[in-house]
């Protein structure tokens, strides 16, 4: 059984028919011309251009590259080796001898002279400056600071600590002690007054009034409930 296709609308047919006509009249000829151009012109030209590039590269190699390689191998390298040998033989050896025989002893002598000059011009004056100037000044400064600290401590002890100690022993401590005693005495008296005026009456009211009244009210309520319920 063949599957039935849904009916196409007029709009689909209206669009499809011009598209097929355009493809047949425009796209297919253009594709044919492109394939013809590619087969007849572009591919042969590409092959020819590739062959031409290869030939040019070969020509450049044999006309420029190969002579440069030969020049480097057979001229520049031997000349470099010769120059290096000349430098080692004619320049480096005399310079090395000059350094060993002249410059090194001169450098040692110069270093010895500079070291001695530095010792006598820098180390000795600095040591003398420290020994005869800076160290006595430092000791005097330490002694002065110690004396100032001791004097300040003595002044503070005499002018502050001793009067404060005397004020505490003679005035503040007795006054605070008496105030504490008075507060303790007033607290005890107040406690007794509170006990007499508040605690005892409350206890008497609870014992003589509240508890009997509560018992009597409970009894009356029981009697009323019994009379009502039976």
mmCIF file of C-alpha atoms in Angstrom:
data_model
loop_
_atom_site.group_PDB
_atom_site.id
_atom_site.type_symbol
_atom_site.label_atom_id
_atom_site.label_comp_id
_atom_site.label_asym_id
_atom_site.label_seq_id
_atom_site.Cartn_x
_atom_site.Cartn_y
_atom_site.Cartn_z
ATOM 1 C CA UNK A 1 0.000 0.000 0.000
ATOM 2 C CA UNK A 2 1.336 3.413 -0.921
ATOM 3 C CA UNK A 3 1.276 6.187 1.609
ATOM 4 C CA UNK A 4 -0.916 9.041 0.604
ATOM 5 C CA UNK A 5 0.822 12.453 0.595
ATOM 6 C CA UNK A 6 -1.019 15.391 2.062
ATOM 7 C CA UNK A 7 -2.446 17.762 -0.439
ATOM 8 C CA UNK A 8 -0.206 20.739 -1.151
ATOM 9 C CA UNK A 9 -1.708 24.171 -0.902
ATOM 10 C CA UNK A 10 -1.756 26.796 -3.584
ATOM 11 C CA UNK A 11 0.834 28.895 -1.771
ATOM 12 C CA UNK A 12 3.373 26.027 -1.719
ATOM 13 C CA UNK A 13 2.893 25.349 -5.414
ATOM 14 C CA UNK A 14 3.161 29.084 -6.119
ATOM 15 C CA UNK A 15 6.561 29.234 -4.409
ATOM 16 C CA UNK A 16 7.958 25.874 -5.570
ATOM 17 C CA UNK A 17 7.360 26.300 -9.311
ATOM 18 C CA UNK A 18 9.274 29.645 -9.619
ATOM 19 C CA UNK A 19 12.097 28.218 -7.471
ATOM 20 C CA UNK A 20 12.479 25.236 -9.807
ATOM 21 C CA UNK A 21 12.402 27.488 -12.853
ATOM 22 C CA UNK A 22 15.083 29.771 -11.293
ATOM 23 C CA UNK A 23 17.284 26.786 -10.426
ATOM 24 C CA UNK A 24 16.929 25.388 -13.946
ATOM 25 C CA UNK A 25 17.575 28.672 -15.762
ATOM 26 C CA UNK A 26 20.180 30.299 -13.434
ATOM 27 C CA UNK A 27 21.773 27.970 -10.892
ATOM 28 C CA UNK A 28 22.408 25.006 -13.219
ATOM 29 C CA UNK A 29 24.061 27.143 -15.976
ATOM 30 C CA UNK A 30 26.190 28.958 -13.404
ATOM 31 C CA UNK A 31 27.285 25.642 -11.860
ATOM 32 C CA UNK A 32 28.110 24.298 -15.319
ATOM 33 C CA UNK A 33 30.156 27.405 -16.159
ATOM 34 C CA UNK A 34 32.010 27.130 -12.799
ATOM 35 C CA UNK A 35 32.896 23.491 -13.365
ATOM 36 C CA UNK A 36 34.019 24.327 -16.922
ATOM 37 C CA UNK A 37 36.148 27.255 -15.667
ATOM 38 C CA UNK A 38 37.626 25.106 -12.918
ATOM 39 C CA UNK A 39 38.516 22.259 -15.299
ATOM 40 C CA UNK A 40 39.718 24.399 -18.197
ATOM 41 C CA UNK A 41 41.414 27.387 -16.526
ATOM 42 C CA UNK A 42 41.871 27.315 -12.758
ATOM 43 C CA UNK A 43 43.339 23.831 -12.321
ATOM 44 C CA UNK A 44 45.832 24.165 -15.227
ATOM 45 C CA UNK A 45 46.780 27.626 -14.027
ATOM 46 C CA UNK A 46 47.246 26.292 -10.482
ATOM 47 C CA UNK A 47 49.486 23.482 -11.712
ATOM 48 C CA UNK A 48 51.466 25.915 -13.865
ATOM 49 C CA UNK A 49 51.824 28.360 -10.988
ATOM 50 C CA UNK A 50 53.013 25.585 -8.683
ATOM 51 C CA UNK A 51 55.561 24.422 -11.249
ATOM 52 C CA UNK A 52 56.719 28.020 -11.726
ATOM 53 C CA UNK A 53 57.160 28.515 -7.969
ATOM 54 C CA UNK A 54 59.188 25.318 -7.720
ATOM 55 C CA UNK A 55 61.407 26.368 -10.603
ATOM 56 C CA UNK A 56 61.926 29.837 -9.121
ATOM 57 C CA UNK A 57 62.855 28.290 -5.766
ATOM 58 C CA UNK A 58 65.323 25.972 -7.458
ATOM 59 C CA UNK A 59 66.796 28.893 -9.428
ATOM 60 C CA UNK A 60 67.169 30.966 -6.243
ATOM 61 C CA UNK A 61 68.811 28.058 -4.456
ATOM 62 C CA UNK A 62 71.368 27.421 -7.201
ATOM 63 C CA UNK A 63 72.023 31.112 -7.856
ATOM 64 C CA UNK A 64 71.948 32.513 -4.288
ATOM 65 C CA UNK A 65 71.608 29.846 -1.589
ATOM 66 C CA UNK A 66 74.202 27.382 -2.782
ATOM 67 C CA UNK A 67 76.915 30.054 -3.322
ATOM 68 C CA UNK A 68 76.176 31.491 0.137
ATOM 69 C CA UNK A 69 76.466 28.051 1.701
ATOM 70 C CA UNK A 70 79.744 27.428 -0.078
ATOM 71 C CA UNK A 71 80.981 30.891 0.925
ATOM 72 C CA UNK A 72 80.115 30.221 4.571
ATOM 73 C CA UNK A 73 81.600 26.704 4.528
ATOM 74 C CA UNK A 74 84.835 27.325 2.658
ATOM 75 C CA UNK A 75 85.548 31.015 3.345
ATOM 76 C CA UNK A 76 83.866 32.385 6.438
ATOM 77 C CA UNK A 77 84.388 29.338 8.674
ATOM 78 C CA UNK A 78 88.131 29.041 7.904
ATOM 79 C CA UNK A 79 88.533 32.793 8.310
ATOM 80 C CA UNK A 80 86.755 32.597 11.660
ATOM 81 C CA UNK A 81 88.986 29.774 12.820
ATOM 82 C CA UNK A 82 92.039 31.710 11.641
ATOM 83 C CA UNK A 83 90.924 34.853 13.453
ATOM 84 C CA UNK A 84 90.236 32.857 16.601
ATOM 85 C CA UNK A 85 93.699 31.295 16.423
ATOM 86 C CA UNK A 86 95.274 34.690 15.836
ATOM 87 C CA UNK A 87 93.344 36.106 18.785
ATOM 88 C CA UNK A 88 94.356 33.279 21.082
ATOM 89 C CA UNK A 89 97.972 33.336 19.923
ATOM 90 C CA UNK A 90 98.699 37.010 19.366
ATOM 91 C CA UNK A 91 96.268 38.728 21.718
ATOM 92 C CA UNK A 92 95.077 36.422 24.503
ATOM 93 C CA UNK A 93 98.505 35.041 25.385
ATOM 94 C CA UNK A 94 100.120 38.515 25.762
ATOM 95 C CA UNK A 95 97.087 39.772 27.664
ATOM 96 C CA UNK A 96 97.173 36.747 29.964
ATOM 97 C CA UNK A 97 100.912 37.217 30.537
ATOM 98 C CA UNK A 98 100.346 40.919 31.166
ATOM 99 C CA UNK A 99 97.583 40.113 33.641
ATOM 100 C CA UNK A 100 99.643 37.504 35.493
ATOM 101 C CA UNK A 101 102.947 39.360 35.516
ATOM 102 C CA UNK A 102 101.857 43.003 35.784
ATOM 103 C CA UNK A 103 98.227 43.561 36.635
ATOM 104 C CA UNK A 104 97.908 40.915 39.347
ATOM 105 C CA UNK A 105 100.988 42.095 41.332
ATOM 106 C CA UNK A 106 99.934 45.700 40.836
ATOM 107 C CA UNK A 107 96.437 44.837 42.038
ATOM 108 C CA UNK A 108 97.808 43.089 45.129
ATOM 109 C CA UNK A 109 100.065 46.045 45.916
ATOM 110 C CA UNK A 110 97.196 48.493 45.344
ATOM 111 C CA UNK A 111 94.879 46.439 47.573
ATOM 112 C CA UNK A 112 97.524 46.332 50.316
ATOM 113 C CA UNK A 113 98.031 50.089 50.098
ATOM 114 C CA UNK A 114 94.296 50.774 50.099
ATOM 115 C CA UNK A 115 93.758 48.403 53.021
ATOM 116 C CA UNK A 116 96.463 50.095 55.061
ATOM 117 C CA UNK A 117 95.153 53.528 54.133
ATOM 118 C CA UNK A 118 91.643 52.463 55.029
ATOM 119 C CA UNK A 119 92.874 51.094 58.349
ATOM 120 C CA UNK A 120 94.754 54.249 59.267
ATOM 121 C CA UNK A 121 92.293 56.706 57.732
ATOM 122 C CA UNK A 122 88.990 55.059 58.692
ATOM 123 C CA UNK A 123 89.276 52.269 61.263
ATOM 124 C CA UNK A 124 91.755 53.975 63.608
ATOM 125 C CA UNK A 125 89.893 57.335 63.650
ATOM 126 C CA UNK A 126 86.555 55.602 64.182
ATOM 127 C CA UNK A 127 87.993 53.517 67.020
ATOM 128 C CA UNK A 128 89.511 56.631 68.615
ATOM 129 C CA UNK A 129 86.226 58.504 68.143
ATOM 130 C CA UNK A 130 84.322 55.694 69.861
ATOM 131 C CA UNK A 131 86.847 55.258 72.660
ATOM 132 C CA UNK A 132 87.469 58.900 73.542
ATOM 133 C CA UNK A 133 84.242 60.630 72.483
ATOM 134 C CA UNK A 134 81.217 58.427 71.877
ATOM 135 C CA UNK A 135 81.722 55.917 74.713
ATOM 136 C CA UNK A 136 82.297 58.612 77.403
ATOM 137 C CA UNK A 137 79.279 60.536 76.057
ATOM 138 C CA UNK A 138 77.175 57.369 76.162
ATOM 139 C CA UNK A 139 78.285 56.619 79.727
ATOM 140 C CA UNK A 140 77.585 60.208 80.779
ATOM 141 C CA UNK A 141 74.156 60.035 79.143
ATOM 142 C CA UNK A 142 73.369 56.748 80.907
ATOM 143 C CA UNK A 143 74.533 58.194 84.242
ATOM 144 C CA UNK A 144 72.464 61.340 83.663
ATOM 145 C CA UNK A 145 69.345 59.339 82.777
ATOM 146 C CA UNK A 146 69.864 57.122 85.826
ATOM 147 C CA UNK A 147 70.257 60.155 88.082
ATOM 148 C CA UNK A 148 67.154 61.783 86.584
ATOM 149 C CA UNK A 149 65.169 58.572 87.054
ATOM 150 C CA UNK A 150 66.329 58.218 90.665
ATOM 151 C CA UNK A 151 65.600 61.895 91.378
ATOM 152 C CA UNK A 152 62.204 61.638 89.794
ATOM 153 C CA UNK A 153 61.457 58.503 91.815
ATOM 154 C CA UNK A 154 62.550 60.213 95.037
ATOM 155 C CA UNK A 155 60.467 63.319 94.254
ATOM 156 C CA UNK A 156 57.414 61.198 93.435
ATOM 157 C CA UNK A 157 57.905 59.152 96.579
ATOM 158 C CA UNK A 158 58.289 62.257 98.776
ATOM 159 C CA UNK A 159 55.668 64.441 97.126
ATOM 160 C CA UNK A 160 53.101 61.821 96.094
ATOM 161 C CA UNK A 161 53.510 58.393 97.675
ATOM 162 C CA UNK A 162 54.254 59.550 101.249
ATOM 163 C CA UNK A 163 51.407 62.136 101.398
ATOM 164 C CA UNK A 164 48.967 59.691 99.835
ATOM 165 C CA UNK A 165 49.996 56.971 102.289
ATOM 166 C CA UNK A 166 49.609 59.369 105.203
ATOM 167 C CA UNK A 167 46.232 60.577 103.850
ATOM 168 C CA UNK A 168 45.073 56.940 103.539
ATOM 169 C CA UNK A 169 46.248 55.902 106.989
ATOM 170 C CA UNK A 170 45.170 59.000 108.903
ATOM 171 C CA UNK A 171 42.088 60.256 107.054
ATOM 172 C CA UNK A 172 40.585 58.002 104.436
ATOM 173 C CA UNK A 173 40.895 54.614 106.124
ATOM 174 C CA UNK A 174 39.425 55.770 109.486
ATOM 175 C CA UNK A 175 36.606 57.659 107.709
ATOM 176 C CA UNK A 176 35.809 54.667 105.458
ATOM 177 C CA UNK A 177 35.973 52.314 108.401
ATOM 178 C CA UNK A 178 33.533 54.442 110.426
ATOM 179 C CA UNK A 179 31.278 54.874 107.399
ATOM 180 C CA UNK A 180 31.274 51.102 106.902
ATOM 181 C CA UNK A 181 30.469 50.530 110.529
ATOM 182 C CA UNK A 182 27.673 53.106 110.392
ATOM 183 C CA UNK A 183 26.253 51.492 107.239
ATOM 184 C CA UNK A 184 26.408 48.045 108.863
ATOM 185 C CA UNK A 185 24.762 49.388 112.028
ATOM 186 C CA UNK A 186 22.056 51.162 109.993
ATOM 187 C CA UNK A 187 21.510 47.963 107.986
ATOM 188 C CA UNK A 188 21.019 45.941 111.121
ATOM 189 C CA UNK A 189 18.659 48.592 112.604
ATOM 190 C CA UNK A 190 16.727 48.777 109.346
ATOM 191 C CA UNK A 191 16.470 45.015 109.268
ATOM 192 C CA UNK A 192 15.064 44.985 112.744
ATOM 193 C CA UNK A 193 12.579 47.771 111.905
ATOM 194 C CA UNK A 194 11.540 45.893 108.723
ATOM 195 C CA UNK A 195 11.153 42.725 110.737
ATOM 196 C CA UNK A 196 9.012 44.493 113.349
ATOM 197 C CA UNK A 197 6.854 46.666 111.062
ATOM 198 C CA UNK A 198 6.397 44.421 108.013
ATOM 199 C CA UNK A 199 7.394 40.795 108.498
ATOM 200 C CA UNK A 200 5.714 40.209 111.849
ATOM 201 C CA UNK A 201 2.382 41.902 110.918
ATOM 202 C CA UNK A 202 2.296 39.982 107.633
ATOM 203 C CA UNK A 203 2.925 36.704 109.425
ATOM 204 C CA UNK A 204 0.193 37.575 112.020
ATOM 205 C CA UNK A 205 -2.296 38.490 109.258
ATOM 206 C CA UNK A 206 -1.514 35.270 107.392
ATOM 207 C CA UNK A 207 -1.831 33.132 110.497
ATOM 208 C CA UNK A 208 -4.757 34.863 112.261
ATOM 209 C CA UNK A 209 -6.825 36.236 109.370
ATOM 210 C CA UNK A 210 -5.980 34.735 105.969
ATOM 211 C CA UNK A 211 -5.746 31.062 106.902
ATOM 212 C CA UNK A 212 -8.935 31.028 109.103
ATOM 213 C CA UNK A 213 -10.862 33.027 106.484
ATOM 214 C CA UNK A 214 -9.719 30.653 103.742
ATOM 215 C CA UNK A 215 -10.747 27.637 105.816
ATOM 216 C CA UNK A 216 -14.132 29.187 106.631
ATOM 217 C CA UNK A 217 -14.800 30.127 102.976
ATOM 218 C CA UNK A 218 -13.901 26.593 101.879
ATOM 219 C CA UNK A 219 -16.269 25.153 104.504
ATOM 220 C CA UNK A 220 -19.114 27.438 103.419
ATOM 221 C CA UNK A 221 -18.579 26.515 99.800
ATOM 222 C CA UNK A 222 -18.702 22.812 100.650
ATOM 223 C CA UNK A 223 -21.939 23.328 102.574
ATOM 224 C CA UNK A 224 -23.470 25.274 99.665
ATOM 225 C CA UNK A 225 -22.401 22.592 97.162
ATOM 226 C CA UNK A 226 -23.779 19.847 99.375
ATOM 227 C CA UNK A 227 -27.101 21.735 99.770
ATOM 228 C CA UNK A 228 -27.390 22.270 96.035
ATOM 229 C CA UNK A 229 -26.243 18.891 94.825
ATOM 230 C CA UNK A 230 -27.466 16.760 97.705
#
